[in-house]
PDB file of C-alpha atoms in Angstrom:
ATOM      1  CA  MET A   1     141.515  90.589  72.256  1.00 30.00           C
ATOM      2  CA  THR A   2     139.066  93.301  73.031  1.00 34.00           C
ATOM      3  CA  SER A   3     135.413  93.439  73.960  1.00 36.00           C
ATOM      4  CA  THR A   4     132.656  96.099  74.091  1.00 35.00           C
ATOM      5  CA  LYS A   5     130.303  96.273  77.049  1.00 40.00           C
ATOM      6  CA  LEU A   6     126.829  97.068  75.822  1.00 38.00           C
ATOM      7  CA  SER A   7     124.313  98.819  78.101  1.00 44.00           C
ATOM      8  CA  PRO A   8     121.158  96.645  78.657  1.00 47.00           C
ATOM      9  CA  GLN A   9     118.102  98.092  76.753  1.00 53.00           C
ATOM     10  CA  VAL A  10     115.533  99.430  79.040  1.00 52.00           C
ATOM     11  CA  THR A  11     111.952  98.689  78.017  1.00 72.00           C
ATOM     12  CA  ILE A  12     109.180 100.727  79.280  1.00 81.00           C
ATOM     13  CA  ALA A  13     105.793  99.014  79.751  1.00 86.00           C
ATOM     14  CA  ARG A  14     102.959 100.493  77.514  1.00 88.00           C
ATOM     15  CA  LEU A  15      99.970 102.108  79.113  1.00 90.00           C
ATOM     16  CA  GLU A  16      96.880 100.012  78.952  1.00 91.00           C
ATOM     17  CA  ASN A  17      93.235 100.533  79.999  1.00 90.00           C
ATOM     18  CA  GLY A  18      92.667  99.493  83.661  1.00 91.00           C
ATOM     19  CA  ASP A  19      96.541  99.549  84.654  1.00 93.00           C
ATOM     20  CA  LYS A  20      96.706 100.504  88.306  1.00 95.00           C
ATOM     21  CA  LEU A  21      99.495 102.997  88.771  1.00 94.00           C
ATOM     22  CA  ASN A  22     100.615 105.991  90.829  1.00 93.00           C
ATOM     23  CA  ARG A  23     100.907 109.422  89.044  1.00 95.00           C
ATOM     24  CA  PHE A  24     104.604 109.224  88.735  1.00 92.00           C
ATOM     25  CA  GLU A  25     104.645 105.870  87.029  1.00 94.00           C
ATOM     26  CA  PHE A  26     101.739 106.888  84.881  1.00 94.00           C
ATOM     27  CA  GLU A  27     103.604 109.962  83.586  1.00 92.00           C
ATOM     28  CA  HIS A  28     106.646 107.873  82.918  1.00 90.00           C
ATOM     29  CA  ARG A  29     104.785 105.458  80.649  1.00 93.00           C
ATOM     30  CA  TYR A  30     102.766 108.204  79.120  1.00 91.00           C
ATOM     31  CA  SER A  31     105.792 110.098  78.032  1.00 89.00           C
ATOM     32  CA  ALA A  32     107.106 107.046  76.330  1.00 90.00           C
ATOM     33  CA  MET A  33     104.059 106.772  74.003  1.00 90.00           C
ATOM     34  CA  PRO A  34     104.211 110.101  72.021  1.00 85.00           C
ATOM     35  CA  ASN A  35     101.406 108.873  69.615  1.00 85.00           C
ATOM     36  CA  LEU A  36      98.983 108.487  72.410  1.00 85.00           C
ATOM     37  CA  LYS A  37      96.449 111.394  72.369  1.00 82.00           C
ATOM     38  CA  LYS A  38      94.786 111.081  75.659  1.00 90.00           C
ATOM     39  CA  ALA A  39      95.049 108.993  78.732  1.00 92.00           C
ATOM     40  CA  GLU A  40      93.988 109.826  82.283  1.00 95.00           C
ATOM     41  CA  LEU A  41      94.740 108.465  85.782  1.00 95.00           C
ATOM     42  CA  ILE A  42      91.597 108.477  88.018  1.00 94.00           C
ATOM     43  CA  GLU A  43      91.874 107.001  91.450  1.00 94.00           C
ATOM     44  CA  GLY A  44      94.972 105.133  90.455  1.00 95.00           C
ATOM     45  CA  ILE A  45      93.388 103.520  87.344  1.00 94.00           C
ATOM     46  CA  VAL A  46      94.340 104.338  83.803  1.00 94.00           C
ATOM     47  CA  TYR A  47      91.527 105.353  81.367  1.00 91.00           C
ATOM     48  CA  MET A  48      92.214 105.740  77.699  1.00 90.00           C
ATOM     49  CA  ALA A  49      89.763 107.714  75.604  1.00 81.00           C
ATOM     50  CA  SER A  50      87.804 106.246  72.746  1.00 78.00           C
ATOM     51  CA  PRO A  51      87.904 107.869  69.267  1.00 78.00           C
ATOM     52  CA  VAL A  52      86.282 111.392  69.392  1.00 81.00           C
ATOM     53  CA  ARG A  53      83.087 111.713  67.381  1.00 86.00           C
ATOM     54  CA  ALA A  54      82.113 114.913  65.543  1.00 90.00           C
ATOM     55  CA  LYS A  55      78.617 115.792  66.707  1.00 88.00           C
ATOM     56  CA  LYS A  56      78.722 113.967  70.041  1.00 88.00           C
ATOM     57  CA  HIS A  57      81.984 115.573  71.254  1.00 90.00           C
ATOM     58  CA  GLY A  58      83.790 117.714  68.812  1.00 93.00           C
ATOM     59  CA  LYS A  59      81.038 120.175  68.182  1.00 95.00           C
ATOM     60  CA  PRO A  60      79.858 120.529  71.873  1.00 95.00           C
ATOM     61  CA  HIS A  61      83.580 120.939  72.843  1.00 96.00           C
ATOM     62  CA  SER A  62      84.074 123.758  70.253  1.00 96.00           C
ATOM     63  CA  ARG A  63      81.019 125.657  71.587  1.00 97.00           C
ATOM     64  CA  ILE A  64      82.184 125.412  75.192  1.00 97.00           C
ATOM     65  CA  MET A  65      85.761 126.611  74.049  1.00 98.00           C
ATOM     66  CA  GLY A  66      84.193 129.554  72.118  1.00 97.00           C
ATOM     67  CA  TRP A  67      82.119 130.534  75.212  1.00 98.00           C
ATOM     68  CA  LEU A  68      85.089 130.288  77.667  1.00 98.00           C
ATOM     69  CA  ILE A  69      87.549 132.117  75.233  1.00 98.00           C
ATOM     70  CA  ALA A  70      85.114 134.976  74.762  1.00 98.00           C
ATOM     71  CA  TYR A  71      85.034 135.267  78.612  1.00 98.00           C
ATOM     72  CA  GLU A  72      88.839 135.228  78.925  1.00 98.00           C
ATOM     73  CA  ALA A  73      89.072 137.925  76.088  1.00 98.00           C
ATOM     74  CA  ALA A  74      87.014 140.390  78.333  1.00 98.00           C
ATOM     75  CA  THR A  75      88.580 139.170  81.656  1.00 98.00           C
ATOM     76  CA  PRO A  76      92.404 139.899  81.825  1.00 97.00           C
ATOM     77  CA  GLY A  77      93.795 137.613  84.512  1.00 97.00           C
ATOM     78  CA  VAL A  78      91.860 134.360  83.707  1.00 98.00           C
ATOM     79  CA  GLU A  79      93.051 131.631  81.374  1.00 98.00           C
ATOM     80  CA  THR A  80      91.206 129.154  79.277  1.00 98.00           C
ATOM     81  CA  LEU A  81      92.908 125.807  78.544  1.00 98.00           C
ATOM     82  CA  ASP A  82      91.873 122.996  76.244  1.00 97.00           C
ATOM     83  CA  ASN A  83      92.760 119.317  76.925  1.00 94.00           C
ATOM     84  CA  THR A  84      95.471 120.030  79.349  1.00 96.00           C
ATOM     85  CA  THR A  85      96.897 117.592  81.933  1.00 96.00           C
ATOM     86  CA  VAL A  86      96.193 118.389  85.537  1.00 98.00           C
ATOM     87  CA  ARG A  87      98.345 116.936  88.304  1.00 97.00           C
ATOM     88  CA  LEU A  88      95.827 116.789  91.389  1.00 97.00           C
ATOM     89  CA  ASP A  89      97.422 114.269  93.699  1.00 96.00           C
ATOM     90  CA  ALA A  90      99.467 111.100  93.810  1.00 96.00           C
ATOM     91  CA  ASP A  91      96.635 108.986  92.280  1.00 96.00           C
ATOM     92  CA  ASN A  92      94.912 111.493  89.890  1.00 96.00           C
ATOM     93  CA  GLU A  93      95.980 113.079  86.661  1.00 96.00           C
ATOM     94  CA  PRO A  94      93.008 113.917  84.535  1.00 96.00           C
ATOM     95  CA  GLN A  95      93.007 115.668  81.293  1.00 96.00           C
ATOM     96  CA  PRO A  96      89.772 117.714  81.290  1.00 96.00           C
ATOM     97  CA  ASP A  97      88.193 118.906  78.139  1.00 96.00           C
ATOM     98  CA  ALA A  98      88.291 122.535  79.255  1.00 98.00           C
ATOM     99  CA  VAL A  99      89.659 124.496  82.222  1.00 98.00           C
ATOM    100  CA  LEU A 100      89.211 128.095  83.394  1.00 98.00           C
ATOM    101  CA  ARG A 101      91.724 129.179  85.991  1.00 98.00           C
ATOM    102  CA  LEU A 102      92.965 132.269  87.762  1.00 98.00           C
ATOM    103  CA  GLU A 103      96.404 133.163  86.547  1.00 97.00           C
ATOM    104  CA  GLN A 104      97.237 135.078  89.838  1.00 93.00           C
ATOM    105  CA  GLY A 105      96.288 134.140  93.286  1.00 94.00           C
ATOM    106  CA  GLY A 106      94.203 131.053  92.224  1.00 96.00           C
ATOM    107  CA  GLN A 107      94.385 127.450  93.371  1.00 97.00           C
ATOM    108  CA  SER A 108      96.617 126.251  90.530  1.00 98.00           C
ATOM    109  CA  THR A 109      99.946 126.924  88.999  1.00 97.00           C
ATOM    110  CA  ILE A 110     101.766 126.021  85.716  1.00 97.00           C
ATOM    111  CA  SER A 111     104.774 123.790  86.482  1.00 97.00           C
ATOM    112  CA  ASP A 112     108.254 124.237  85.052  1.00 97.00           C
ATOM    113  CA  ASP A 113     107.490 121.348  82.604  1.00 95.00           C
ATOM    114  CA  ASP A 114     104.208 123.111  81.569  1.00 97.00           C
ATOM    115  CA  TYR A 115     101.467 121.161  83.317  1.00 96.00           C
ATOM    116  CA  ILE A 116      98.662 122.451  85.589  1.00 98.00           C
ATOM    117  CA  GLU A 117      99.352 121.601  89.244  1.00 98.00           C
ATOM    118  CA  GLY A 118      96.575 122.003  91.673  1.00 98.00           C
ATOM    119  CA  ALA A 119      92.887 122.319  91.259  1.00 98.00           C
ATOM    120  CA  PRO A 120      91.650 124.789  88.599  1.00 98.00           C
ATOM    121  CA  GLU A 121      88.656 126.869  89.657  1.00 98.00           C
ATOM    122  CA  LEU A 122      86.518 125.601  86.811  1.00 98.00           C
ATOM    123  CA  ILE A 123      86.537 122.335  84.931  1.00 98.00           C
ATOM    124  CA  VAL A 124      84.348 121.309  81.955  1.00 97.00           C
ATOM    125  CA  GLU A 125      83.845 117.787  80.788  1.00 95.00           C
ATOM    126  CA  ILE A 126      81.821 116.813  77.592  1.00 94.00           C
ATOM    127  CA  ALA A 127      80.375 113.545  78.532  1.00 88.00           C
ATOM    128  CA  ALA A 128      79.169 111.189  75.668  1.00 76.00           C
ATOM    129  CA  SER A 129      80.598 107.777  76.247  1.00 60.00           C
ATOM    130  CA  SER A 130      82.385 108.926  79.348  1.00 59.00           C
ATOM    131  CA  VAL A 131      79.259 110.060  81.278  1.00 66.00           C
ATOM    132  CA  SER A 132      79.601 107.415  84.051  1.00 70.00           C
ATOM    133  CA  ILE A 133      83.127 108.264  84.938  1.00 74.00           C
ATOM    134  CA  ASP A 134      82.539 112.056  84.573  1.00 78.00           C
ATOM    135  CA  LEU A 135      79.574 112.006  87.003  1.00 82.00           C
ATOM    136  CA  HIS A 136      81.080 109.541  89.518  1.00 85.00           C
ATOM    137  CA  GLN A 137      84.760 108.990  89.810  1.00 90.00           C
ATOM    138  CA  LYS A 138      85.842 112.338  88.393  1.00 92.00           C
ATOM    139  CA  LEU A 139      83.242 114.273  90.256  1.00 94.00           C
ATOM    140  CA  ASN A 140      84.444 112.777  93.498  1.00 95.00           C
ATOM    141  CA  VAL A 141      88.177 113.529  92.586  1.00 96.00           C
ATOM    142  CA  TYR A 142      87.378 117.045  91.577  1.00 97.00           C
ATOM    143  CA  ARG A 143      85.335 117.684  94.735  1.00 97.00           C
ATOM    144  CA  ARG A 144      87.988 116.241  97.050  1.00 96.00           C
ATOM    145  CA  ASN A 145      90.739 118.261  95.453  1.00 97.00           C
ATOM    146  CA  GLY A 146      88.751 121.474  95.675  1.00 98.00           C
ATOM    147  CA  VAL A 147      87.674 122.260  92.092  1.00 98.00           C
ATOM    148  CA  GLN A 148      85.307 125.072  92.872  1.00 98.00           C
ATOM    149  CA  GLU A 149      82.903 124.665  89.950  1.00 98.00           C
ATOM    150  CA  TYR A 150      82.349 121.652  87.697  1.00 97.00           C
ATOM    151  CA  LEU A 151      80.322 121.608  84.538  1.00 97.00           C
ATOM    152  CA  VAL A 152      79.280 118.346  82.824  1.00 95.00           C
ATOM    153  CA  TRP A 153      77.583 118.385  79.419  1.00 95.00           C
ATOM    154  CA  ARG A 154      75.722 115.043  79.062  1.00 92.00           C
ATOM    155  CA  VAL A 155      75.409 115.174  75.207  1.00 92.00           C
ATOM    156  CA  GLU A 156      73.413 111.984  74.603  1.00 89.00           C
ATOM    157  CA  ASN A 157      70.977 112.870  77.462  1.00 89.00           C
ATOM    158  CA  GLY A 158      70.664 116.495  76.291  1.00 92.00           C
ATOM    159  CA  GLU A 159      71.420 117.696  79.809  1.00 92.00           C
ATOM    160  CA  LEU A 160      73.851 120.002  81.481  1.00 94.00           C
ATOM    161  CA  ASP A 161      74.935 119.865  85.096  1.00 94.00           C
ATOM    162  CA  TRP A 162      76.848 122.738  86.772  1.00 97.00           C
ATOM    163  CA  PHE A 163      78.105 122.057  90.301  1.00 97.00           C
ATOM    164  CA  ARG A 164      79.502 124.513  92.837  1.00 98.00           C
ATOM    165  CA  LEU A 165      81.639 123.357  95.826  1.00 98.00           C
ATOM    166  CA  LEU A 166      79.970 124.299  99.093  1.00 96.00           C
ATOM    167  CA  SER A 167      81.242 123.033 102.454  1.00 95.00           C
ATOM    168  CA  GLY A 168      83.048 120.108 100.754  1.00 95.00           C
ATOM    169  CA  ASP A 169      80.159 118.969  98.798  1.00 96.00           C
ATOM    170  CA  TYR A 170      78.984 119.652  95.122  1.00 97.00           C
ATOM    171  CA  VAL A 171      75.607 121.422  94.881  1.00 97.00           C
ATOM    172  CA  LYS A 172      73.896 121.777  91.502  1.00 95.00           C
ATOM    173  CA  ILE A 173      73.545 125.411  90.386  1.00 95.00           C
ATOM    174  CA  GLU A 174      70.067 125.927  89.029  1.00 93.00           C
ATOM    175  CA  PRO A 175      69.235 128.390  86.277  1.00 95.00           C
ATOM    176  CA  ASN A 176      67.577 131.611  87.384  1.00 95.00           C
ATOM    177  CA  SER A 177      64.064 132.736  86.301  1.00 95.00           C
ATOM    178  CA  GLU A 178      65.390 133.543  82.817  1.00 95.00           C
ATOM    179  CA  GLY A 179      67.103 130.211  82.308  1.00 94.00           C
ATOM    180  CA  ILE A 180      70.533 131.553  82.881  1.00 97.00           C
ATOM    181  CA  ILE A 181      73.162 129.850  85.005  1.00 98.00           C
ATOM    182  CA  CYS A 182      75.711 132.335  86.519  1.00 98.00           C
ATOM    183  CA  SER A 183      79.147 131.352  87.806  1.00 98.00           C
ATOM    184  CA  VAL A 184      79.911 132.362  91.472  1.00 96.00           C
ATOM    185  CA  VAL A 185      83.755 132.033  91.022  1.00 97.00           C
ATOM    186  CA  PHE A 186      83.821 133.815  87.774  1.00 98.00           C
ATOM    187  CA  PRO A 187      81.467 136.775  87.895  1.00 98.00           C
ATOM    188  CA  GLY A 188      79.921 137.579  84.603  1.00 98.00           C
ATOM    189  CA  LEU A 189      80.366 134.058  83.177  1.00 98.00           C
ATOM    190  CA  TRP A 190      76.710 133.601  82.316  1.00 98.00           C
ATOM    191  CA  LEU A 191      75.266 130.559  80.413  1.00 98.00           C
ATOM    192  CA  ASP A 192      71.986 130.264  78.654  1.00 98.00           C
ATOM    193  CA  ARG A 193      71.543 126.502  79.255  1.00 96.00           C
ATOM    194  CA  ALA A 194      68.719 125.988  76.804  1.00 96.00           C
ATOM    195  CA  ALA A 195      70.417 127.950  74.004  1.00 97.00           C
ATOM    196  CA  LEU A 196      73.596 125.925  74.507  1.00 97.00           C
ATOM    197  CA  LEU A 197      71.709 122.544  74.308  1.00 95.00           C
ATOM    198  CA  ALA A 198      69.782 123.817  71.302  1.00 95.00           C
ATOM    199  CA  GLY A 199      72.916 124.837  69.473  1.00 94.00           C
ATOM    200  CA  ASN A 200      72.144 128.490  69.430  1.00 96.00           C
ATOM    201  CA  LEU A 201      75.519 129.745  69.856  1.00 96.00           C
ATOM    202  CA  ALA A 202      74.662 133.326  68.860  1.00 97.00           C
ATOM    203  CA  LYS A 203      72.213 133.516  71.872  1.00 98.00           C
ATOM    204  CA  VAL A 204      74.781 131.894  74.166  1.00 98.00           C
ATOM    205  CA  LEU A 205      77.255 134.652  73.292  1.00 98.00           C
ATOM    206  CA  ASP A 206      74.665 137.330  73.543  1.00 98.00           C
ATOM    207  CA  VAL A 207      73.762 136.322  77.032  1.00 98.00           C
ATOM    208  CA  LEU A 208      77.441 135.998  77.969  1.00 98.00           C
ATOM    209  CA  GLN A 209      77.829 139.666  76.774  1.00 98.00           C
ATOM    210  CA  GLN A 210      75.136 140.649  79.161  1.00 98.00           C
ATOM    211  CA  GLY A 211      77.168 139.065  82.021  1.00 98.00           C
ATOM    212  CA  LEU A 212      80.224 140.838  80.886  1.00 98.00           C
ATOM    213  CA  ALA A 213      78.472 144.226  80.992  1.00 98.00           C
ATOM    214  CA  SER A 214      77.349 143.504  84.600  1.00 98.00           C
ATOM    215  CA  GLN A 215      78.635 145.516  87.475  1.00 98.00           C
ATOM    216  CA  ASP A 216      79.821 142.246  89.189  1.00 98.00           C
ATOM    217  CA  HIS A 217      81.994 141.508  86.208  1.00 98.00           C
ATOM    218  CA  GLN A 218      83.490 145.005  86.104  1.00 98.00           C
ATOM    219  CA  ASP A 219      84.284 144.830  89.869  1.00 98.00           C
ATOM    220  CA  PHE A 220      85.968 141.387  89.140  1.00 98.00           C
ATOM    221  CA  VAL A 221      88.111 142.864  86.449  1.00 98.00           C
ATOM    222  CA  GLN A 222      89.262 145.536  88.719  1.00 97.00           C
ATOM    223  CA  GLU A 223      89.960 143.049  91.492  1.00 97.00           C
ATOM    224  CA  LEU A 224      92.130 140.941  89.050  1.00 97.00           C
ATOM    225  CA  ALA A 225      94.034 143.955  87.927  1.00 96.00           C
ATOM    226  CA  SER A 226      94.961 144.828  91.476  1.00 94.00           C
ATOM    227  CA  ARG A 227      96.637 141.402  91.834  1.00 88.00           C
ATOM    228  CA  LYS A 228      99.207 142.115  89.163  1.00 77.00           C
TER     229      LYS A 228
END
């Protein structure tokens, strides 16, 4: 008489909104749910995204990506990433709407398993239903982990906030006399705030081209080239 020893079946608990986990358990559960499109761990709590609306998220997101990709195209050595998981610390693993990072000599790296590790220089969040978490919990997480610039587009309020990290605190960057906000970390990354909010993408890209033609941007491109 013979018998076959069967290995016990291992069941991995599903991710649920509000779960309290560390980053390692979060990743373990997330990887077991391949159909899940977006979940984030913020201060040890799981947040799962609502369905994405076209005009309140999809369109603003596409405009931000077009603006950032145009900057990347003219600035070798920077990298734009869309909805990419960022490993910040043991309790925080967000998935920002957009990231702009330095490929060499920056604060973040790309891990062997293809995730961002460390704080990217610039993070952008499109805040419709998520405005509370984007301007409170996430803002504090990004500040504490050293994200140098943080842009929040509050779509339903028709507002845009761009923060710069100074002495450990976020300070809001105000537009200049021409209504343009200029990045400090990424010279030449200029944004016509009013044009973006009005949906005038042509003007947004025109103002960006002015930034790309500036001496500051040319100097930055030379500096990035010297890092290779």
